[in-house]
Amino acid sequence: MAKKQEENKSDIVSVLDENGKSDEQYLSKISNDKIKEFYKAMVLIRAFDQKAFNMQRQGRIGTYISYKGQEASQAGTALALEDKDFIFPTYRDSGVLLLRKQPIVQILQYWGGDERGLKSPDSVNNFPIAIPVGTQIPHAAGAGWAATIRKSGQVAVGFFGDGATSKGDFHEGLNFASVFNAATIFLCQNNQYAISVPRAKQTKSESISKKAVAYGMEGIEVDGNDIFAVYKAVKEAADKARKGNGPTLIECYTYRISDHSTSDDASRYRSKSEVEQWEKKDPIARVEKYMQRRGIKIDKDAILEEAKAKIEKEIEAFEKISAPDPKDMFKYVFAEMTPAQNKQMKDLLGE
Amino acid sequence: MVVANIIQAVNMALKQEMQRDSKVVVLGEDVGVNGGVFRATDGLYKEFPGRVFDTPLAELGIVGTSVGMAVNGLKPIAEIQFSGFMYGPFDQIFSHAARIRMRSRGRFTCPLVIRTPYGGGIRALELHGESGEAIFAHTPGLKMVVPSNPYDAKGLLASAIRDPDPVIFYEPMRIYRAIKQDIPEKEYLIPIGKANIVQEGNDLTLIAWGASLKMCKDLLEEMKGRYSVELIDLRTISPYDRETVINSVKKTGRCVIVHEAIQTCGFAAELIAAINEDAMLSLHGPVVRVTSPDVPFPLYRLENDFLPSMARIKKGIEKVMEF
């Protein structure tokens, strides 16, 4: 079934596939430095993901949601955006956050049960990740709509997975964005599973990108393991939105190599051979091969070591952070604490 | 001064705040060309081009996109046509609007107002008459305001729009046009979180809000000073004015609380808990609450049996006075 679906993908945006087939016309416009930057970004976020997973296993952070296999979708999107843009990420988008200047220390803080991790750096607009599925989609529509009204030149990107497209939030968000010409990109990482439920059971629609048709919106399907294709699609959609030409739905066709979360065991619902098939489409390996072909020299080991060293340094800082002050619970609920909160805080802290 | 009913006062506040702050936008079902099904937004569409939006018929979409607008530099005022339709977007209100400041450590805020007509007594359809104020008061991060007259409606709505945090603004549908008052044309604010002592008294504290307040006032007039009653209009349910309630009960030693919402976990329960904590030794008898029963709001042939009536409030007052 999955194979048949893929055979039908004649209109999928692809720049560099797993067999080395490439769109040289597009790639020739991308500098060697840019290609190295893409590669390094993916290596960094994969190394972080692996490390965070290990830290959960060691009890150094709580539940963690891995994005292994989806590095091209996340890096390709993050690198195509500007700082002033808004992102509305899900729990599976730590890679996007990391590449959008969210300090690794803070990402670990969040997964380590410390709300301070969610605060966006001032230079970017990283909305706190959504834990309920799909609820952030209307936020992206609203923020993009505000950008249109304010003529701010920003783009809002709503991240979600294939499962979220079954929710009413998806429908209402896309419908509003289209009706009001919002400067929004709806970025679906179709990783084929919503925990255990495969994509085919979420929708009878031939693809997720095709759902855009009903909203009078452009829908694009890209090879989500092809960082160039993702980057190209997002960049074009962002340019279009900035010019006031409305929203786009982008489906990144990819695969979650990892379990759903650190509490999940994916072997209960999918075969080893299926995972192996997807490992052959690895987003990082294909860029390595391409760089070799193009004569871009890199030191693979040095790049990985550099990424690991950066992560280790941040982990060191993370582990030195003292526990949040219980007063913090009261501090940010309203602009000003209510009399009741004030009293409860004093009672709680025995003051 | 100008004579206005509640709906006109709401309209005046919206207009005034839109003139004052270009970031204010209005969105909802039928709020544009039609001016709202109750005419609350009448004339705004023409006066403020590009700032008043007739949305698709989708409450979750209205609130969800309002959250996105609020975090990206606008001050949306969303109308939910009837409060019974607030439960679809409740996830957006509870899980997001109310938590954005906290989750982002103040980096993002959600200065959003959701206006909605609430309450029974007008022979409306199902799910048009409920009073859900306690549900919103039970949601940390939200403010919950219920005016009972035109003067308060204008001043409280202006405060709600200027508030940096999300406010649910419950408009008492039953008395939208029942009270006419002279209210100032120029701007004024009534602070959120402050109750109003409508009339002072020494024998008993009577607390109500919204449409029930008018019923209490009418009753006291009918009872022609049989008791010296201190009537308090709570005005803000969350954060409520505990101090005014406690001081009054300490003075009178007796209290009756009236609300249209059902009894169990209705807001009277919270007020009684506060009185228990802070004014118990002043009480001459148990606090009485006059509420609707713990059943779903019935179709309209029974709504007057379901809702608090003047007769039931009177009985409640007598019960406390004769304890």
PDB file of N, CA and C in Angstrom, chain A residues 86 110 115-116 118-122 124-129 132 135 138-139 141-143 145-147 149-150 154 169 172 175-176 180 328 332-335 338, chain B residues 27 53-56 58-62 64-65 67-69 71-74 91-92 95-96 100-108 140-143 164-165 239:
ATOM      1  N   PHE A  86       7.374  33.883  12.568  1.00  0.00           N
ATOM      2  CA  PHE A  86       6.830  33.186  13.730  1.00  0.00           C
ATOM      3  C   PHE A  86       6.815  31.690  13.468  1.00  0.00           C
ATOM      4  N   TYR A 110      13.339  22.327  29.032  1.00  0.00           N
ATOM      5  CA  TYR A 110      11.925  21.987  28.845  1.00  0.00           C
ATOM      6  C   TYR A 110      11.709  20.501  29.058  1.00  0.00           C
ATOM      7  N   GLU A 115       9.960  24.970  32.974  1.00  0.00           N
ATOM      8  CA  GLU A 115       9.234  25.791  32.003  1.00  0.00           C
ATOM      9  C   GLU A 115      10.085  26.921  31.407  1.00  0.00           C
ATOM     10  N   ARG A 116      11.146  27.283  32.076  1.00  0.00           N
ATOM     11  CA  ARG A 116      11.986  28.368  31.560  1.00  0.00           C
ATOM     12  C   ARG A 116      12.534  28.047  30.169  1.00  0.00           C
ATOM     13  N   LEU A 118      10.945  27.162  27.651  1.00  0.00           N
ATOM     14  CA  LEU A 118      10.044  27.536  26.546  1.00  0.00           C
ATOM     15  C   LEU A 118      10.199  28.977  26.094  1.00  0.00           C
ATOM     16  N   LYS A 119      10.882  29.774  26.873  1.00  0.00           N
ATOM     17  CA  LYS A 119      10.962  31.201  26.529  1.00  0.00           C
ATOM     18  C   LYS A 119      11.775  31.393  25.243  1.00  0.00           C
ATOM     19  N   SER A 120      11.164  32.105  24.317  1.00  0.00           N
ATOM     20  CA  SER A 120      11.849  32.363  23.049  1.00  0.00           C
ATOM     21  C   SER A 120      12.923  33.428  23.245  1.00  0.00           C
ATOM     22  N   PRO A 121      14.089  33.252  22.611  1.00  0.00           N
ATOM     23  CA  PRO A 121      15.039  34.370  22.599  1.00  0.00           C
ATOM     24  C   PRO A 121      14.366  35.593  21.973  1.00  0.00           C
ATOM     25  N   ASP A 122      14.801  36.788  22.394  1.00  0.00           N
ATOM     26  CA  ASP A 122      14.156  38.007  21.911  1.00  0.00           C
ATOM     27  C   ASP A 122      14.319  38.221  20.409  1.00  0.00           C
ATOM     28  N   VAL A 124      14.124  36.136  17.982  1.00  0.00           N
ATOM     29  CA  VAL A 124      13.271  35.318  17.107  1.00  0.00           C
ATOM     30  C   VAL A 124      11.888  35.186  17.740  1.00  0.00           C
ATOM     31  N   ASN A 125      10.951  34.658  16.983  1.00  0.00           N
ATOM     32  CA  ASN A 125       9.605  34.422  17.501  1.00  0.00           C
ATOM     33  C   ASN A 125       9.310  32.923  17.495  1.00  0.00           C
ATOM     34  N   ASN A 126       9.835  32.245  18.510  1.00  0.00           N
ATOM     35  CA  ASN A 126       9.592  30.806  18.652  1.00  0.00           C
ATOM     36  C   ASN A 126       8.479  30.607  19.671  1.00  0.00           C
ATOM     37  N   PHE A 127       7.305  30.308  19.198  1.00  0.00           N
ATOM     38  CA  PHE A 127       6.182  30.095  20.109  1.00  0.00           C
ATOM     39  C   PHE A 127       6.430  28.816  20.907  1.00  0.00           C
ATOM     40  N   PRO A 128       5.936  28.776  22.166  1.00  0.00           N
ATOM     41  CA  PRO A 128       6.098  27.524  22.934  1.00  0.00           C
ATOM     42  C   PRO A 128       5.477  26.340  22.185  1.00  0.00           C
ATOM     43  N   ILE A 129       6.138  25.202  22.249  1.00  0.00           N
ATOM     44  CA  ILE A 129       5.657  24.025  21.517  1.00  0.00           C
ATOM     45  C   ILE A 129       4.258  23.637  21.984  1.00  0.00           C
ATOM     46  N   PRO A 132      -1.021  19.591  22.939  1.00  0.00           N
ATOM     47  CA  PRO A 132      -2.187  18.976  22.279  1.00  0.00           C
ATOM     48  C   PRO A 132      -1.935  18.923  20.764  1.00  0.00           C
ATOM     49  N   THR A 135      -3.562  21.934  17.773  1.00  0.00           N
ATOM     50  CA  THR A 135      -4.161  23.183  18.271  1.00  0.00           C
ATOM     51  C   THR A 135      -3.375  24.421  17.847  1.00  0.00           C
ATOM     52  N   PRO A 138      -4.431  26.791  14.079  1.00  0.00           N
ATOM     53  CA  PRO A 138      -5.118  28.103  13.999  1.00  0.00           C
ATOM     54  C   PRO A 138      -4.270  29.268  14.510  1.00  0.00           C
ATOM     55  N   HIS A 139      -3.342  29.009  15.428  1.00  0.00           N
ATOM     56  CA  HIS A 139      -2.468  30.109  15.891  1.00  0.00           C
ATOM     57  C   HIS A 139      -1.612  30.614  14.729  1.00  0.00           C
ATOM     58  N   ALA A 141      -2.358  30.382  11.645  1.00  0.00           N
ATOM     59  CA  ALA A 141      -3.255  31.104  10.742  1.00  0.00           C
ATOM     60  C   ALA A 141      -3.465  32.532  11.252  1.00  0.00           C
ATOM     61  N   GLY A 142      -3.691  32.664  12.558  1.00  0.00           N
ATOM     62  CA  GLY A 142      -3.949  33.978  13.156  1.00  0.00           C
ATOM     63  C   GLY A 142      -2.724  34.889  13.114  1.00  0.00           C
ATOM     64  N   ALA A 143      -1.567  34.322  13.405  1.00  0.00           N
ATOM     65  CA  ALA A 143      -0.343  35.143  13.394  1.00  0.00           C
ATOM     66  C   ALA A 143      -0.014  35.573  11.967  1.00  0.00           C
ATOM     67  N   TRP A 145      -2.263  35.929   9.633  1.00  0.00           N
ATOM     68  CA  TRP A 145      -3.335  36.895   9.312  1.00  0.00           C
ATOM     69  C   TRP A 145      -2.949  38.273   9.874  1.00  0.00           C
ATOM     70  N   ALA A 146      -2.457  38.289  11.107  1.00  0.00           N
ATOM     71  CA  ALA A 146      -2.000  39.550  11.715  1.00  0.00           C
ATOM     72  C   ALA A 146      -0.866  40.161  10.887  1.00  0.00           C
ATOM     73  N   ALA A 147       0.014  39.307  10.374  1.00  0.00           N
ATOM     74  CA  ALA A 147       1.124  39.808   9.540  1.00  0.00           C
ATOM     75  C   ALA A 147       0.576  40.471   8.283  1.00  0.00           C
ATOM     76  N   ILE A 149      -2.486  41.850   8.002  1.00  0.00           N
ATOM     77  CA  ILE A 149      -3.160  43.087   8.423  1.00  0.00           C
ATOM     78  C   ILE A 149      -2.126  44.173   8.729  1.00  0.00           C
ATOM     79  N   ARG A 150      -1.091  43.786   9.439  1.00  0.00           N
ATOM     80  CA  ARG A 150      -0.089  44.769   9.875  1.00  0.00           C
ATOM     81  C   ARG A 150       0.949  45.067   8.800  1.00  0.00           C
ATOM     82  N   GLN A 154       6.187  39.507   7.882  1.00  0.00           N
ATOM     83  CA  GLN A 154       6.514  38.234   8.542  1.00  0.00           C
ATOM     84  C   GLN A 154       5.741  37.085   7.897  1.00  0.00           C
ATOM     85  N   ASP A 169      -9.103  21.480  14.165  1.00  0.00           N
ATOM     86  CA  ASP A 169      -8.193  22.632  14.194  1.00  0.00           C
ATOM     87  C   ASP A 169      -7.507  22.830  12.839  1.00  0.00           C
ATOM     88  N   GLU A 172     -10.191  24.284  10.422  1.00  0.00           N
ATOM     89  CA  GLU A 172     -10.555  25.673  10.711  1.00  0.00           C
ATOM     90  C   GLU A 172      -9.371  26.611  10.482  1.00  0.00           C
ATOM     91  N   ASN A 175      -8.790  26.903   6.645  1.00  0.00           N
ATOM     92  CA  ASN A 175      -9.898  27.640   6.029  1.00  0.00           C
ATOM     93  C   ASN A 175      -9.798  29.140   6.323  1.00  0.00           C
ATOM     94  N   PHE A 176      -9.554  29.478   7.589  1.00  0.00           N
ATOM     95  CA  PHE A 176      -9.414  30.898   7.951  1.00  0.00           C
ATOM     96  C   PHE A 176      -8.234  31.525   7.192  1.00  0.00           C
ATOM     97  N   PHE A 180      -8.749  34.665   4.673  1.00  0.00           N
ATOM     98  CA  PHE A 180      -8.195  35.974   5.036  1.00  0.00           C
ATOM     99  C   PHE A 180      -6.787  36.215   4.475  1.00  0.00           C
ATOM    100  N   ASP A 328       8.138  31.302  40.802  1.00  0.00           N
ATOM    101  CA  ASP A 328       8.008  31.403  39.349  1.00  0.00           C
ATOM    102  C   ASP A 328       6.643  30.968  38.840  1.00  0.00           C
ATOM    103  N   TYR A 332       4.079  34.606  36.117  1.00  0.00           N
ATOM    104  CA  TYR A 332       3.769  34.896  34.709  1.00  0.00           C
ATOM    105  C   TYR A 332       2.338  34.537  34.310  1.00  0.00           C
ATOM    106  N   VAL A 333       1.455  34.333  35.301  1.00  0.00           N
ATOM    107  CA  VAL A 333       0.090  33.961  34.917  1.00  0.00           C
ATOM    108  C   VAL A 333      -0.626  35.172  34.327  1.00  0.00           C
ATOM    109  N   PHE A 334      -0.525  36.292  35.049  1.00  0.00           N
ATOM    110  CA  PHE A 334      -1.062  37.568  34.557  1.00  0.00           C
ATOM    111  C   PHE A 334       0.062  38.599  34.596  1.00  0.00           C
ATOM    112  N   ALA A 335      -0.202  39.731  33.946  1.00  0.00           N
ATOM    113  CA  ALA A 335       0.767  40.822  34.020  1.00  0.00           C
ATOM    114  C   ALA A 335       0.999  41.208  35.483  1.00  0.00           C
ATOM    115  N   THR A 338      -2.838  38.308  41.061  1.00  0.00           N
ATOM    116  CA  THR A 338      -4.113  38.658  41.704  1.00  0.00           C
ATOM    117  C   THR A 338      -3.932  38.584  43.223  1.00  0.00           C
TER     118      THR A 338
ATOM    119  N   LEU B  27     -13.663  40.452  15.362  1.00  0.00           N
ATOM    120  CA  LEU B  27     -13.973  39.335  14.471  1.00  0.00           C
ATOM    121  C   LEU B  27     -15.034  38.436  15.092  1.00  0.00           C
ATOM    122  N   PHE B  53     -14.093  41.827  10.926  1.00  0.00           N
ATOM    123  CA  PHE B  53     -14.095  40.659  10.038  1.00  0.00           C
ATOM    124  C   PHE B  53     -15.278  39.733  10.294  1.00  0.00           C
ATOM    125  N   ASP B  54     -16.064  39.517   9.229  1.00  0.00           N
ATOM    126  CA  ASP B  54     -17.051  38.439   9.245  1.00  0.00           C
ATOM    127  C   ASP B  54     -16.284  37.145   9.017  1.00  0.00           C
ATOM    128  N   THR B  55     -16.258  36.287  10.010  1.00  0.00           N
ATOM    129  CA  THR B  55     -15.455  35.074   9.872  1.00  0.00           C
ATOM    130  C   THR B  55     -16.297  33.924   9.335  1.00  0.00           C
ATOM    131  N   PRO B  56     -15.623  32.865   8.864  1.00  0.00           N
ATOM    132  CA  PRO B  56     -16.346  31.621   8.608  1.00  0.00           C
ATOM    133  C   PRO B  56     -17.028  31.152   9.905  1.00  0.00           C
ATOM    134  N   ALA B  58     -17.169  29.229  12.530  1.00  0.00           N
ATOM    135  CA  ALA B  58     -16.301  28.252  13.186  1.00  0.00           C
ATOM    136  C   ALA B  58     -15.731  28.861  14.460  1.00  0.00           C
ATOM    137  N   GLU B  59     -16.279  28.471  15.592  1.00  0.00           N
ATOM    138  CA  GLU B  59     -15.870  29.108  16.849  1.00  0.00           C
ATOM    139  C   GLU B  59     -14.432  28.785  17.231  1.00  0.00           C
ATOM    140  N   LEU B  60     -14.024  27.548  16.993  1.00  0.00           N
ATOM    141  CA  LEU B  60     -12.631  27.195  17.297  1.00  0.00           C
ATOM    142  C   LEU B  60     -11.692  28.051  16.451  1.00  0.00           C
ATOM    143  N   GLY B  61     -12.051  28.196  15.189  1.00  0.00           N
ATOM    144  CA  GLY B  61     -11.241  29.024  14.292  1.00  0.00           C
ATOM    145  C   GLY B  61     -11.189  30.471  14.757  1.00  0.00           C
ATOM    146  N   ILE B  62     -12.309  30.987  15.239  1.00  0.00           N
ATOM    147  CA  ILE B  62     -12.348  32.377  15.703  1.00  0.00           C
ATOM    148  C   ILE B  62     -11.394  32.558  16.881  1.00  0.00           C
ATOM    149  N   GLY B  64      -9.026  30.387  17.993  1.00  0.00           N
ATOM    150  CA  GLY B  64      -7.660  29.938  17.667  1.00  0.00           C
ATOM    151  C   GLY B  64      -6.888  30.977  16.870  1.00  0.00           C
ATOM    152  N   THR B  65      -7.533  31.564  15.864  1.00  0.00           N
ATOM    153  CA  THR B  65      -6.812  32.581  15.092  1.00  0.00           C
ATOM    154  C   THR B  65      -6.646  33.864  15.910  1.00  0.00           C
ATOM    155  N   VAL B  67      -5.958  33.974  19.011  1.00  0.00           N
ATOM    156  CA  VAL B  67      -4.752  33.741  19.819  1.00  0.00           C
ATOM    157  C   VAL B  67      -3.512  34.096  18.987  1.00  0.00           C
ATOM    158  N   GLY B  68      -3.484  33.631  17.753  1.00  0.00           N
ATOM    159  CA  GLY B  68      -2.352  33.931  16.870  1.00  0.00           C
ATOM    160  C   GLY B  68      -2.214  35.422  16.603  1.00  0.00           C
ATOM    161  N   MET B  69      -3.353  36.095  16.430  1.00  0.00           N
ATOM    162  CA  MET B  69      -3.316  37.547  16.198  1.00  0.00           C
ATOM    163  C   MET B  69      -2.815  38.274  17.446  1.00  0.00           C
ATOM    164  N   VAL B  71      -0.829  37.222  19.781  1.00  0.00           N
ATOM    165  CA  VAL B  71       0.606  37.090  20.040  1.00  0.00           C
ATOM    166  C   VAL B  71       1.430  37.819  18.977  1.00  0.00           C
ATOM    167  N   ASN B  72       0.803  38.143  17.878  1.00  0.00           N
ATOM    168  CA  ASN B  72       1.547  38.851  16.832  1.00  0.00           C
ATOM    169  C   ASN B  72       1.066  40.294  16.669  1.00  0.00           C
ATOM    170  N   GLY B  73       0.892  40.972  17.795  1.00  0.00           N
ATOM    171  CA  GLY B  73       0.797  42.436  17.751  1.00  0.00           C
ATOM    172  C   GLY B  73      -0.573  43.065  17.624  1.00  0.00           C
ATOM    173  N   LEU B  74      -1.647  42.268  17.571  1.00  0.00           N
ATOM    174  CA  LEU B  74      -2.975  42.872  17.501  1.00  0.00           C
ATOM    175  C   LEU B  74      -3.719  42.661  18.819  1.00  0.00           C
ATOM    176  N   ASP B  91     -10.850  24.351  24.320  1.00  0.00           N
ATOM    177  CA  ASP B  91      -9.469  23.862  24.285  1.00  0.00           C
ATOM    178  C   ASP B  91      -8.504  25.009  23.977  1.00  0.00           C
ATOM    179  N   GLN B  92      -8.886  25.848  23.026  1.00  0.00           N
ATOM    180  CA  GLN B  92      -8.041  26.991  22.673  1.00  0.00           C
ATOM    181  C   GLN B  92      -7.928  27.978  23.834  1.00  0.00           C
ATOM    182  N   SER B  95      -6.240  25.632  27.033  1.00  0.00           N
ATOM    183  CA  SER B  95      -4.892  25.086  26.787  1.00  0.00           C
ATOM    184  C   SER B  95      -3.921  26.129  26.265  1.00  0.00           C
ATOM    185  N   HIS B  96      -4.450  27.198  25.656  1.00  0.00           N
ATOM    186  CA  HIS B  96      -3.526  28.143  25.017  1.00  0.00           C
ATOM    187  C   HIS B  96      -3.684  29.582  25.510  1.00  0.00           C
ATOM    188  N   ILE B 100      -0.442  31.306  27.693  1.00  0.00           N
ATOM    189  CA  ILE B 100       0.640  31.789  26.832  1.00  0.00           C
ATOM    190  C   ILE B 100       1.669  32.614  27.600  1.00  0.00           C
ATOM    191  N   ARG B 101       1.193  33.520  28.447  1.00  0.00           N
ATOM    192  CA  ARG B 101       2.147  34.333  29.202  1.00  0.00           C
ATOM    193  C   ARG B 101       3.037  33.448  30.068  1.00  0.00           C
ATOM    194  N   MET B 102       2.396  32.478  30.730  1.00  0.00           N
ATOM    195  CA  MET B 102       3.173  31.622  31.620  1.00  0.00           C
ATOM    196  C   MET B 102       4.146  30.738  30.839  1.00  0.00           C
ATOM    197  N   ARG B 103       3.637  30.092  29.776  1.00  0.00           N
ATOM    198  CA  ARG B 103       4.484  29.145  29.058  1.00  0.00           C
ATOM    199  C   ARG B 103       5.655  29.847  28.376  1.00  0.00           C
ATOM    200  N   SER B 104       5.446  31.076  27.948  1.00  0.00           N
ATOM    201  CA  SER B 104       6.543  31.762  27.258  1.00  0.00           C
ATOM    202  C   SER B 104       7.349  32.639  28.212  1.00  0.00           C
ATOM    203  N   ARG B 105       7.081  32.534  29.514  1.00  0.00           N
ATOM    204  CA  ARG B 105       7.740  33.363  30.539  1.00  0.00           C
ATOM    205  C   ARG B 105       7.632  34.839  30.194  1.00  0.00           C
ATOM    206  N   GLY B 106       6.438  35.238  29.747  1.00  0.00           N
ATOM    207  CA  GLY B 106       6.193  36.648  29.478  1.00  0.00           C
ATOM    208  C   GLY B 106       6.678  37.138  28.129  1.00  0.00           C
ATOM    209  N   ARG B 107       7.343  36.274  27.362  1.00  0.00           N
ATOM    210  CA  ARG B 107       7.831  36.702  26.038  1.00  0.00           C
ATOM    211  C   ARG B 107       6.654  36.973  25.103  1.00  0.00           C
ATOM    212  N   PHE B 108       5.609  36.134  25.192  1.00  0.00           N
ATOM    213  CA  PHE B 108       4.394  36.371  24.413  1.00  0.00           C
ATOM    214  C   PHE B 108       3.230  36.562  25.375  1.00  0.00           C
ATOM    215  N   PRO B 140      -7.068  28.996  35.416  1.00  0.00           N
ATOM    216  CA  PRO B 140      -6.068  30.014  35.756  1.00  0.00           C
ATOM    217  C   PRO B 140      -5.537  30.695  34.498  1.00  0.00           C
ATOM    218  N   GLY B 141      -5.367  32.007  34.587  1.00  0.00           N
ATOM    219  CA  GLY B 141      -4.857  32.757  33.441  1.00  0.00           C
ATOM    220  C   GLY B 141      -5.934  33.509  32.689  1.00  0.00           C
ATOM    221  N   LEU B 142      -7.191  33.301  33.084  1.00  0.00           N
ATOM    222  CA  LEU B 142      -8.290  34.020  32.444  1.00  0.00           C
ATOM    223  C   LEU B 142      -8.888  35.016  33.416  1.00  0.00           C
ATOM    224  N   LYS B 143      -9.415  36.109  32.884  1.00  0.00           N
ATOM    225  CA  LYS B 143     -10.260  36.987  33.679  1.00  0.00           C
ATOM    226  C   LYS B 143     -11.690  36.814  33.180  1.00  0.00           C
ATOM    227  N   PRO B 164      -3.901  43.527  29.566  1.00  0.00           N
ATOM    228  CA  PRO B 164      -2.849  42.811  28.836  1.00  0.00           C
ATOM    229  C   PRO B 164      -3.058  41.296  28.780  1.00  0.00           C
ATOM    230  N   ASP B 165      -4.107  40.796  29.400  1.00  0.00           N
ATOM    231  CA  ASP B 165      -4.326  39.345  29.451  1.00  0.00           C
ATOM    232  C   ASP B 165      -5.721  38.995  28.935  1.00  0.00           C
ATOM    233  N   PRO B 239     -10.461  37.940  38.522  1.00  0.00           N
ATOM    234  CA  PRO B 239     -10.286  37.758  39.970  1.00  0.00           C
ATOM    235  C   PRO B 239     -11.358  38.560  40.723  1.00  0.00           C
TER     236      PRO B 239
END
